[in-house]
Short mmCIF file of N, CA and C in Angstrom, two decimals:
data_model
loop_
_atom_site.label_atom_id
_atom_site.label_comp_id
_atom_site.label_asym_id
_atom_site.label_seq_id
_atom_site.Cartn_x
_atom_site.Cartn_y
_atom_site.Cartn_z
N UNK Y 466 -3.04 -27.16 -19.46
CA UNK Y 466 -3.70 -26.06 -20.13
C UNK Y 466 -4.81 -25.47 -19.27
N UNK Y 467 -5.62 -26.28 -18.38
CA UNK Y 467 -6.95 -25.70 -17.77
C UNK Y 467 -6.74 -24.92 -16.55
N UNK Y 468 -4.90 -25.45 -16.30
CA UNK Y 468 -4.29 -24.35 -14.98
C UNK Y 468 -4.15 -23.45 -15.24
N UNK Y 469 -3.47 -23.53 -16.00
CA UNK Y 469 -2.70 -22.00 -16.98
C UNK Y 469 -4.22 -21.22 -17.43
N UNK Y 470 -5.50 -21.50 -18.10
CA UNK Y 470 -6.72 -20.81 -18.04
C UNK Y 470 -6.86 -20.40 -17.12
N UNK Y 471 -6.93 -21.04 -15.49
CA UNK Y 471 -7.24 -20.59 -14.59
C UNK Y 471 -6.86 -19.47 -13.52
N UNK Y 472 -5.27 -19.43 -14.22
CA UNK Y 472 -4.36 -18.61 -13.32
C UNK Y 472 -4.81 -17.14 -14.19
N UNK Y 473 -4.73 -17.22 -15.58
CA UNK Y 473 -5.20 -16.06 -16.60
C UNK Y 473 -6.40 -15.62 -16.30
N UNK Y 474 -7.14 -16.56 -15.83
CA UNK Y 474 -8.58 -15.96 -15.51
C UNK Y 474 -8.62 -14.78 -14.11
N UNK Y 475 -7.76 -15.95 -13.01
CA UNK Y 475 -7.61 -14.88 -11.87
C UNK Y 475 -7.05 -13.61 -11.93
N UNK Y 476 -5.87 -13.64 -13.37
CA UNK Y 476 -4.83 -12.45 -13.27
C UNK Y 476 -5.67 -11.16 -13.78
N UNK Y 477 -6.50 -11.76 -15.20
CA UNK Y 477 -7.21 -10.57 -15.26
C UNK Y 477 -8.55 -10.33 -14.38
N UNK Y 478 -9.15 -11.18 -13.62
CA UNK Y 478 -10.50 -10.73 -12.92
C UNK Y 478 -9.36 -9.72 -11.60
N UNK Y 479 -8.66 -9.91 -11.41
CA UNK Y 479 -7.89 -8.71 -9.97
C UNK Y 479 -7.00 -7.82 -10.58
N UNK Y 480 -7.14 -7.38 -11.81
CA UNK Y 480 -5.86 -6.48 -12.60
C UNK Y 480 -6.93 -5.20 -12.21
N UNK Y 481 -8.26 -5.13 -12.20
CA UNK Y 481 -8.92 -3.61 -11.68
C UNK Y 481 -9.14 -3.40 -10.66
N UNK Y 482 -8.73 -4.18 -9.74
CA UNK Y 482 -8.70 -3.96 -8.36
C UNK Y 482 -7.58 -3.39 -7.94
N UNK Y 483 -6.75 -4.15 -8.57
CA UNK Y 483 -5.42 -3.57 -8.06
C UNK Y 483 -4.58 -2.14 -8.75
N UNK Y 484 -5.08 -1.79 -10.02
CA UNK Y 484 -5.20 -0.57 -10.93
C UNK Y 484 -5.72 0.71 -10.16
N UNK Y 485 -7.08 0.25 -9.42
CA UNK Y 485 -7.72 1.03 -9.01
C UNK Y 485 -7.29 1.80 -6.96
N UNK Y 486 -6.60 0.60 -6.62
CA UNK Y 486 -6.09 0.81 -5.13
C UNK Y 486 -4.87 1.67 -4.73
N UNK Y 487 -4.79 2.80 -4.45
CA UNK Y 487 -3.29 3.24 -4.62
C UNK Y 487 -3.16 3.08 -3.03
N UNK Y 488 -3.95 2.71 -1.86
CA UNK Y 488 -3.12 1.67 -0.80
C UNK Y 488 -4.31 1.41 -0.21
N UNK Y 489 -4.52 0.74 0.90
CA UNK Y 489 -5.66 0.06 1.26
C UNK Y 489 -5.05 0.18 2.98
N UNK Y 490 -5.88 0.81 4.36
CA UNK Y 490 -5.56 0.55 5.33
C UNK Y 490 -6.63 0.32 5.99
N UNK Y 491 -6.59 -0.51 7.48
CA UNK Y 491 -7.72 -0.88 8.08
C UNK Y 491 -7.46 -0.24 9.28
N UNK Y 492 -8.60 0.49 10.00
CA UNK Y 492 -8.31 1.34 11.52
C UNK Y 492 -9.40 0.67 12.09
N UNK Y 493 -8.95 0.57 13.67
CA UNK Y 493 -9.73 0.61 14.48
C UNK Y 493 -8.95 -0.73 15.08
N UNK Y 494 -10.16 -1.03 16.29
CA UNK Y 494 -9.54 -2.26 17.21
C UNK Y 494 -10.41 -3.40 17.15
N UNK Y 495 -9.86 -3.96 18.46
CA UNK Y 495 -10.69 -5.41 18.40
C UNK Y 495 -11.71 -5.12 18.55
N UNK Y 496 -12.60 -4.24 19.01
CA UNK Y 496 -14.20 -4.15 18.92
C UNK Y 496 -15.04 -3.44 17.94
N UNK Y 497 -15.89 -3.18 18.03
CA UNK Y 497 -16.58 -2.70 17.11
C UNK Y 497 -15.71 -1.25 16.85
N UNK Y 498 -15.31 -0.63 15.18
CA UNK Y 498 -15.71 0.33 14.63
C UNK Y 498 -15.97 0.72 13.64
N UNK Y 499 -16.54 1.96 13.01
CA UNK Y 499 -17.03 1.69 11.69
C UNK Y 499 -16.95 3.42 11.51
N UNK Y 500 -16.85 3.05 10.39
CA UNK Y 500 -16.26 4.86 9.85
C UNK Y 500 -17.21 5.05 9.01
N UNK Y 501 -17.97 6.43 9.07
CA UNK Y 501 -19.52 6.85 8.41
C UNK Y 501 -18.66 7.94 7.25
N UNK Y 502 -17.80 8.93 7.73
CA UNK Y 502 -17.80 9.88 6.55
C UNK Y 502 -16.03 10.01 6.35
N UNK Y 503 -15.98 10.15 5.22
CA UNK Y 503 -14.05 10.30 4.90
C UNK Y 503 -14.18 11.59 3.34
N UNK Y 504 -13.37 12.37 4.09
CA UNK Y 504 -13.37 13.72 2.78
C UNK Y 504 -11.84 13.61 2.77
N UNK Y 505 -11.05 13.69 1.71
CA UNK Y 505 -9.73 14.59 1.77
C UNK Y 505 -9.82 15.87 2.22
N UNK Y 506 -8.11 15.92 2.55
CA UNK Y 506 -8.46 17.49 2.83
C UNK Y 506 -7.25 18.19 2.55
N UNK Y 507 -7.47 19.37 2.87
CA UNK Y 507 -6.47 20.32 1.67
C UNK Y 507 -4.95 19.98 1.63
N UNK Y 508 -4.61 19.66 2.84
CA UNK Y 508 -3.00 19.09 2.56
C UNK Y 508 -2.94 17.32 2.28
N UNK Y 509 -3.75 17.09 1.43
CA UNK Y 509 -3.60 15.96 0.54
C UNK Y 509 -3.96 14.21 1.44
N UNK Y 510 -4.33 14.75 2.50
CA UNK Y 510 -4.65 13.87 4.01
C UNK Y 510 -5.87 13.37 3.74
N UNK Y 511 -6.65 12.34 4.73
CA UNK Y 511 -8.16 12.32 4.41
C UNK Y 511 -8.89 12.56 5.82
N UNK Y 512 -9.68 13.12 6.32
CA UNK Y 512 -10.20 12.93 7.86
C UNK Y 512 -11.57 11.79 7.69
N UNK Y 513 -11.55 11.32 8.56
CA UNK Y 513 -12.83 9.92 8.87
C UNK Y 513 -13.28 10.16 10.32
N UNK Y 514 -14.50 10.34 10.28
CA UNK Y 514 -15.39 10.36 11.19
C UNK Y 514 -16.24 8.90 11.22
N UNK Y 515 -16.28 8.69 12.66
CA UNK Y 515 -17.46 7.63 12.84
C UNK Y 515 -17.33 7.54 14.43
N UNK Y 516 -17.80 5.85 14.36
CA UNK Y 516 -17.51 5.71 16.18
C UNK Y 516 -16.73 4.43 16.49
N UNK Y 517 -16.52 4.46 17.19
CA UNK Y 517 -15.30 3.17 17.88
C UNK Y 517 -15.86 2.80 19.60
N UNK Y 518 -15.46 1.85 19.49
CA UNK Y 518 -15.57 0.50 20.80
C UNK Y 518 -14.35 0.49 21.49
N UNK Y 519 -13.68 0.49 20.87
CA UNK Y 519 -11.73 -0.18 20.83
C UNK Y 519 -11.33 0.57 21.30
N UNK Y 520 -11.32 2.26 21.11
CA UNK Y 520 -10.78 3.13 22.03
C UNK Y 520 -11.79 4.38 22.61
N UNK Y 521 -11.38 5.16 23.29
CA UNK Y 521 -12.13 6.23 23.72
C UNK Y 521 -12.54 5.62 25.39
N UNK Y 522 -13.98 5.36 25.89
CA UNK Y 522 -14.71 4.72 26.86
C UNK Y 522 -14.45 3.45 26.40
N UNK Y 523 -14.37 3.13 25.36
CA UNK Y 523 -14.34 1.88 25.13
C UNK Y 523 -15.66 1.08 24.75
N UNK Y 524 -17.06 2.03 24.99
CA UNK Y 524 -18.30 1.39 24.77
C UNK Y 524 -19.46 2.25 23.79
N UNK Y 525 -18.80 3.07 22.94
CA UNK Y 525 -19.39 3.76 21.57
C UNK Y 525 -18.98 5.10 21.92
N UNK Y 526 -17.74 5.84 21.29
CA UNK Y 526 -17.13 7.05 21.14
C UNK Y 526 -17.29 7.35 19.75
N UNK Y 527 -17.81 8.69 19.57
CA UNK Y 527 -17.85 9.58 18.03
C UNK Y 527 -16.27 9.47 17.93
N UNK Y 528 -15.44 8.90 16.76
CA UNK Y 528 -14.58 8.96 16.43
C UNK Y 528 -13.75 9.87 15.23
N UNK Y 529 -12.53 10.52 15.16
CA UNK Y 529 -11.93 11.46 14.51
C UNK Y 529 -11.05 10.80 13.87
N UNK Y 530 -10.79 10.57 12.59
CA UNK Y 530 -9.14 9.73 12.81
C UNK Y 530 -8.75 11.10 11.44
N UNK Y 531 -7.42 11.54 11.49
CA UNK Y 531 -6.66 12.37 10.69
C UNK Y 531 -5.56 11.81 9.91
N UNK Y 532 -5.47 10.99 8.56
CA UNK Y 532 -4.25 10.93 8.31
C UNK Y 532 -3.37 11.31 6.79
N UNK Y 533 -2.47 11.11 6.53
CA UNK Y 533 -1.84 11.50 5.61
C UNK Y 533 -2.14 11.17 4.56
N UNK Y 534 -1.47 11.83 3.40
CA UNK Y 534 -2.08 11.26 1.89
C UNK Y 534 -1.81 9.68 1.45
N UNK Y 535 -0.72 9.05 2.26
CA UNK Y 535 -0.71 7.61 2.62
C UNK Y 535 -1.58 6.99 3.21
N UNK Y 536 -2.40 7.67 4.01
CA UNK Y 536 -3.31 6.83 5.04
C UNK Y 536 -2.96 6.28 6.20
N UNK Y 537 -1.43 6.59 6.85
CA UNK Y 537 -1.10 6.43 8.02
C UNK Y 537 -1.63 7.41 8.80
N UNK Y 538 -1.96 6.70 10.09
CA UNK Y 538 -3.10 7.98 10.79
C UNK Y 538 -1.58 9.30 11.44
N UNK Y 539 -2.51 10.18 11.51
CA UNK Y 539 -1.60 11.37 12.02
C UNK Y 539 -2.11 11.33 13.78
N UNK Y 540 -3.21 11.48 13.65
CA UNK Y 540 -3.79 11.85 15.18
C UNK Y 540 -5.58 11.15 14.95
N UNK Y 541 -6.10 10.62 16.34
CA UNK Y 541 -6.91 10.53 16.89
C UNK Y 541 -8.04 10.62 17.56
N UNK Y 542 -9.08 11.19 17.56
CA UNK Y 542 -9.73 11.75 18.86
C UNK Y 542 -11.03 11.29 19.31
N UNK Y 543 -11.76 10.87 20.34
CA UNK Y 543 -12.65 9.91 20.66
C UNK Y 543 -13.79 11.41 21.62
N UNK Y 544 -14.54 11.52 21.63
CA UNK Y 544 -15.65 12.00 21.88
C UNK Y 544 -16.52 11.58 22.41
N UNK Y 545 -17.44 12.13 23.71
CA UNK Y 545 -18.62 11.61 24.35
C UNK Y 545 -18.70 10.25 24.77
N UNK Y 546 -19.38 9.65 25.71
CA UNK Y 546 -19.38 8.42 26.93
C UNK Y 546 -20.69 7.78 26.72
N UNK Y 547 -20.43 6.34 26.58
CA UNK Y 547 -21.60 5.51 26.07
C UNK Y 547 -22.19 6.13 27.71
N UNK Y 548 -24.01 5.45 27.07
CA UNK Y 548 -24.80 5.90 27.77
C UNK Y 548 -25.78 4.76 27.18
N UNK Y 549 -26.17 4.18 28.51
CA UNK Y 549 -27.32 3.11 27.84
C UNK Y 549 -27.29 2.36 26.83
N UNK Y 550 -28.26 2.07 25.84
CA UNK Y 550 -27.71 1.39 24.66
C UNK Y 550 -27.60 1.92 23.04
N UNK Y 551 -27.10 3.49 23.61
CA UNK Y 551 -26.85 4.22 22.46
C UNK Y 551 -25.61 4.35 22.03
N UNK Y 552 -24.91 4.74 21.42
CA UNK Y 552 -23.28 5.34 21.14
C UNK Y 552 -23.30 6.60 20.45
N UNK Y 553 -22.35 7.27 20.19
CA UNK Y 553 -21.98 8.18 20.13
C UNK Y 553 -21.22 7.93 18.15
N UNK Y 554 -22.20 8.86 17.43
CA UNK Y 554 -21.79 8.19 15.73
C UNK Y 554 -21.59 10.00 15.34
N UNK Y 555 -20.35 9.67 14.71
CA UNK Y 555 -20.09 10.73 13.72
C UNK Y 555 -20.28 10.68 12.26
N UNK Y 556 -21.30 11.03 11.53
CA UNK Y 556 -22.02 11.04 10.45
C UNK Y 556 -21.28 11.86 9.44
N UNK Y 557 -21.00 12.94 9.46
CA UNK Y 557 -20.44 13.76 8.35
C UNK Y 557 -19.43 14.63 8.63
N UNK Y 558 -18.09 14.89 8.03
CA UNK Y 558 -17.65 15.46 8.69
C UNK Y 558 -16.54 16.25 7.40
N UNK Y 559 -16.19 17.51 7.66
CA UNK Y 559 -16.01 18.67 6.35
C UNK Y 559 -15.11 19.61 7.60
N UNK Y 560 -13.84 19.79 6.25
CA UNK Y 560 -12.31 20.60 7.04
C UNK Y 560 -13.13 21.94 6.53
N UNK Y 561 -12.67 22.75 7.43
CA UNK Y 561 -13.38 24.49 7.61
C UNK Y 561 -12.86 25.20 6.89
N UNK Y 562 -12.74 26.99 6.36
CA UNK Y 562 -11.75 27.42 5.80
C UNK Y 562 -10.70 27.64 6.63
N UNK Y 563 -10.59 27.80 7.94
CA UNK Y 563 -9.50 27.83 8.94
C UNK Y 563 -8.73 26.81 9.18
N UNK Y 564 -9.01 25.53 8.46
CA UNK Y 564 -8.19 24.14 8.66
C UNK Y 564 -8.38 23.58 9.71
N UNK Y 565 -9.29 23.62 10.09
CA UNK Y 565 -10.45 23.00 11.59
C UNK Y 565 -11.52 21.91 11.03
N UNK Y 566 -11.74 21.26 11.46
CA UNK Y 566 -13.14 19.93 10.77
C UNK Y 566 -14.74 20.55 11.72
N UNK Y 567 -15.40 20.32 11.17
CA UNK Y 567 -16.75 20.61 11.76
C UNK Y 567 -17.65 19.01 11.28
N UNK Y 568 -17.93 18.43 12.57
CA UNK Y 568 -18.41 17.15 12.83
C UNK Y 568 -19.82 17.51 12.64
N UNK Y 569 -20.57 16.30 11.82
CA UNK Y 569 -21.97 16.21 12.48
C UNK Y 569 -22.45 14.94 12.66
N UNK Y 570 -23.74 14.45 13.67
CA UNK Y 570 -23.46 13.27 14.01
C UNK Y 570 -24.77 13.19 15.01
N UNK Y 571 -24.56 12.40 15.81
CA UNK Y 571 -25.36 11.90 16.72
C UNK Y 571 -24.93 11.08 18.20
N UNK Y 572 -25.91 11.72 19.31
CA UNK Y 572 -25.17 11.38 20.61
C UNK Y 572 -25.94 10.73 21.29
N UNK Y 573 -26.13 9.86 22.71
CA UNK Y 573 -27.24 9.16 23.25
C UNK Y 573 -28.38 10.17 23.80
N UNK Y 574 -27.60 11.98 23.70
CA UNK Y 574 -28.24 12.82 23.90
C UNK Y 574 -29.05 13.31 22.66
N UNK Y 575 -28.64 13.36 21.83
CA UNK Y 575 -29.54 13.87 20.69
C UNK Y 575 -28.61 14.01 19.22
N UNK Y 576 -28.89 14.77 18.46
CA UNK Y 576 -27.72 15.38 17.30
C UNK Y 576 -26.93 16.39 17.79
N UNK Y 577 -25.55 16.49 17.30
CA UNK Y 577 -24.75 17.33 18.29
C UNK Y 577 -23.67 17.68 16.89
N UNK Y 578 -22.99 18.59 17.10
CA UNK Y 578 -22.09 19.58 16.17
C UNK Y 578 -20.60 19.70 16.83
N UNK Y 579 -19.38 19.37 16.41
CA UNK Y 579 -18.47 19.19 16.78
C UNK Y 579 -17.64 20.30 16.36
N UNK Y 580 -16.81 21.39 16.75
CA UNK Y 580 -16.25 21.71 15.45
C UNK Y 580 -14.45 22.23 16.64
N UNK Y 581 -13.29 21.92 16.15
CA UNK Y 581 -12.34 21.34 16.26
C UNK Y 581 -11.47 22.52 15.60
#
């Protein structure tokens, strides 16, 4: 009886997790990356801005990732060259009315404006 409680307990403590997930994907590589801003966008896709280790220079690139309403990535794009012990972070990032993204963010140079 205290198994069978226990398995009921687990089934309903993960029934809103899993209600709530319509898929779950993880990007990036073996090194550091971390994604600052994610909007959908008009053809049902989501774009994510941040920065990555794993690809680009390989040592802090403003990162682009584009993908489908699944979340398989479509395309890629890595931005600006570590410099000292800064990186290169993409902070916010919003599809245009032309279907172009306009980045904002930060570089080892200063704040910088991307627009694609």
């Amino acid at each position: 009886m205290k198994i069978l409680h226990t398995i009921i307990t687990f089934v309903l403590a993960i029934i809103p997790t899993i209600a709530c997930a319509g898929w779950t994907r993880l990007y990036g590589g073996e090194d550091d990356d971390v994604g600052r801003s994610v909007r959908q966008t008009s053809d049902g896709g989501y774009i994510i801005a941040g920065a990555t280790a794993s690809y680009g220079d390989r040592f802090g690139s403003l990162w682009l990732l584009k993908t489908d309403s699944l979340g398989d990535t479509l395309w890629a794009h890595t931005y600006g060259r570590y410099e000292g012990s800064f990186l290169n972070m993409g902070s916010c990032v919003q599809e245009t009315h032309d279907k172009g993204f306009i980045i904002t963010g930060m570089t080892a140079k200063g704040n910088i404006v991307v627009t694609l």
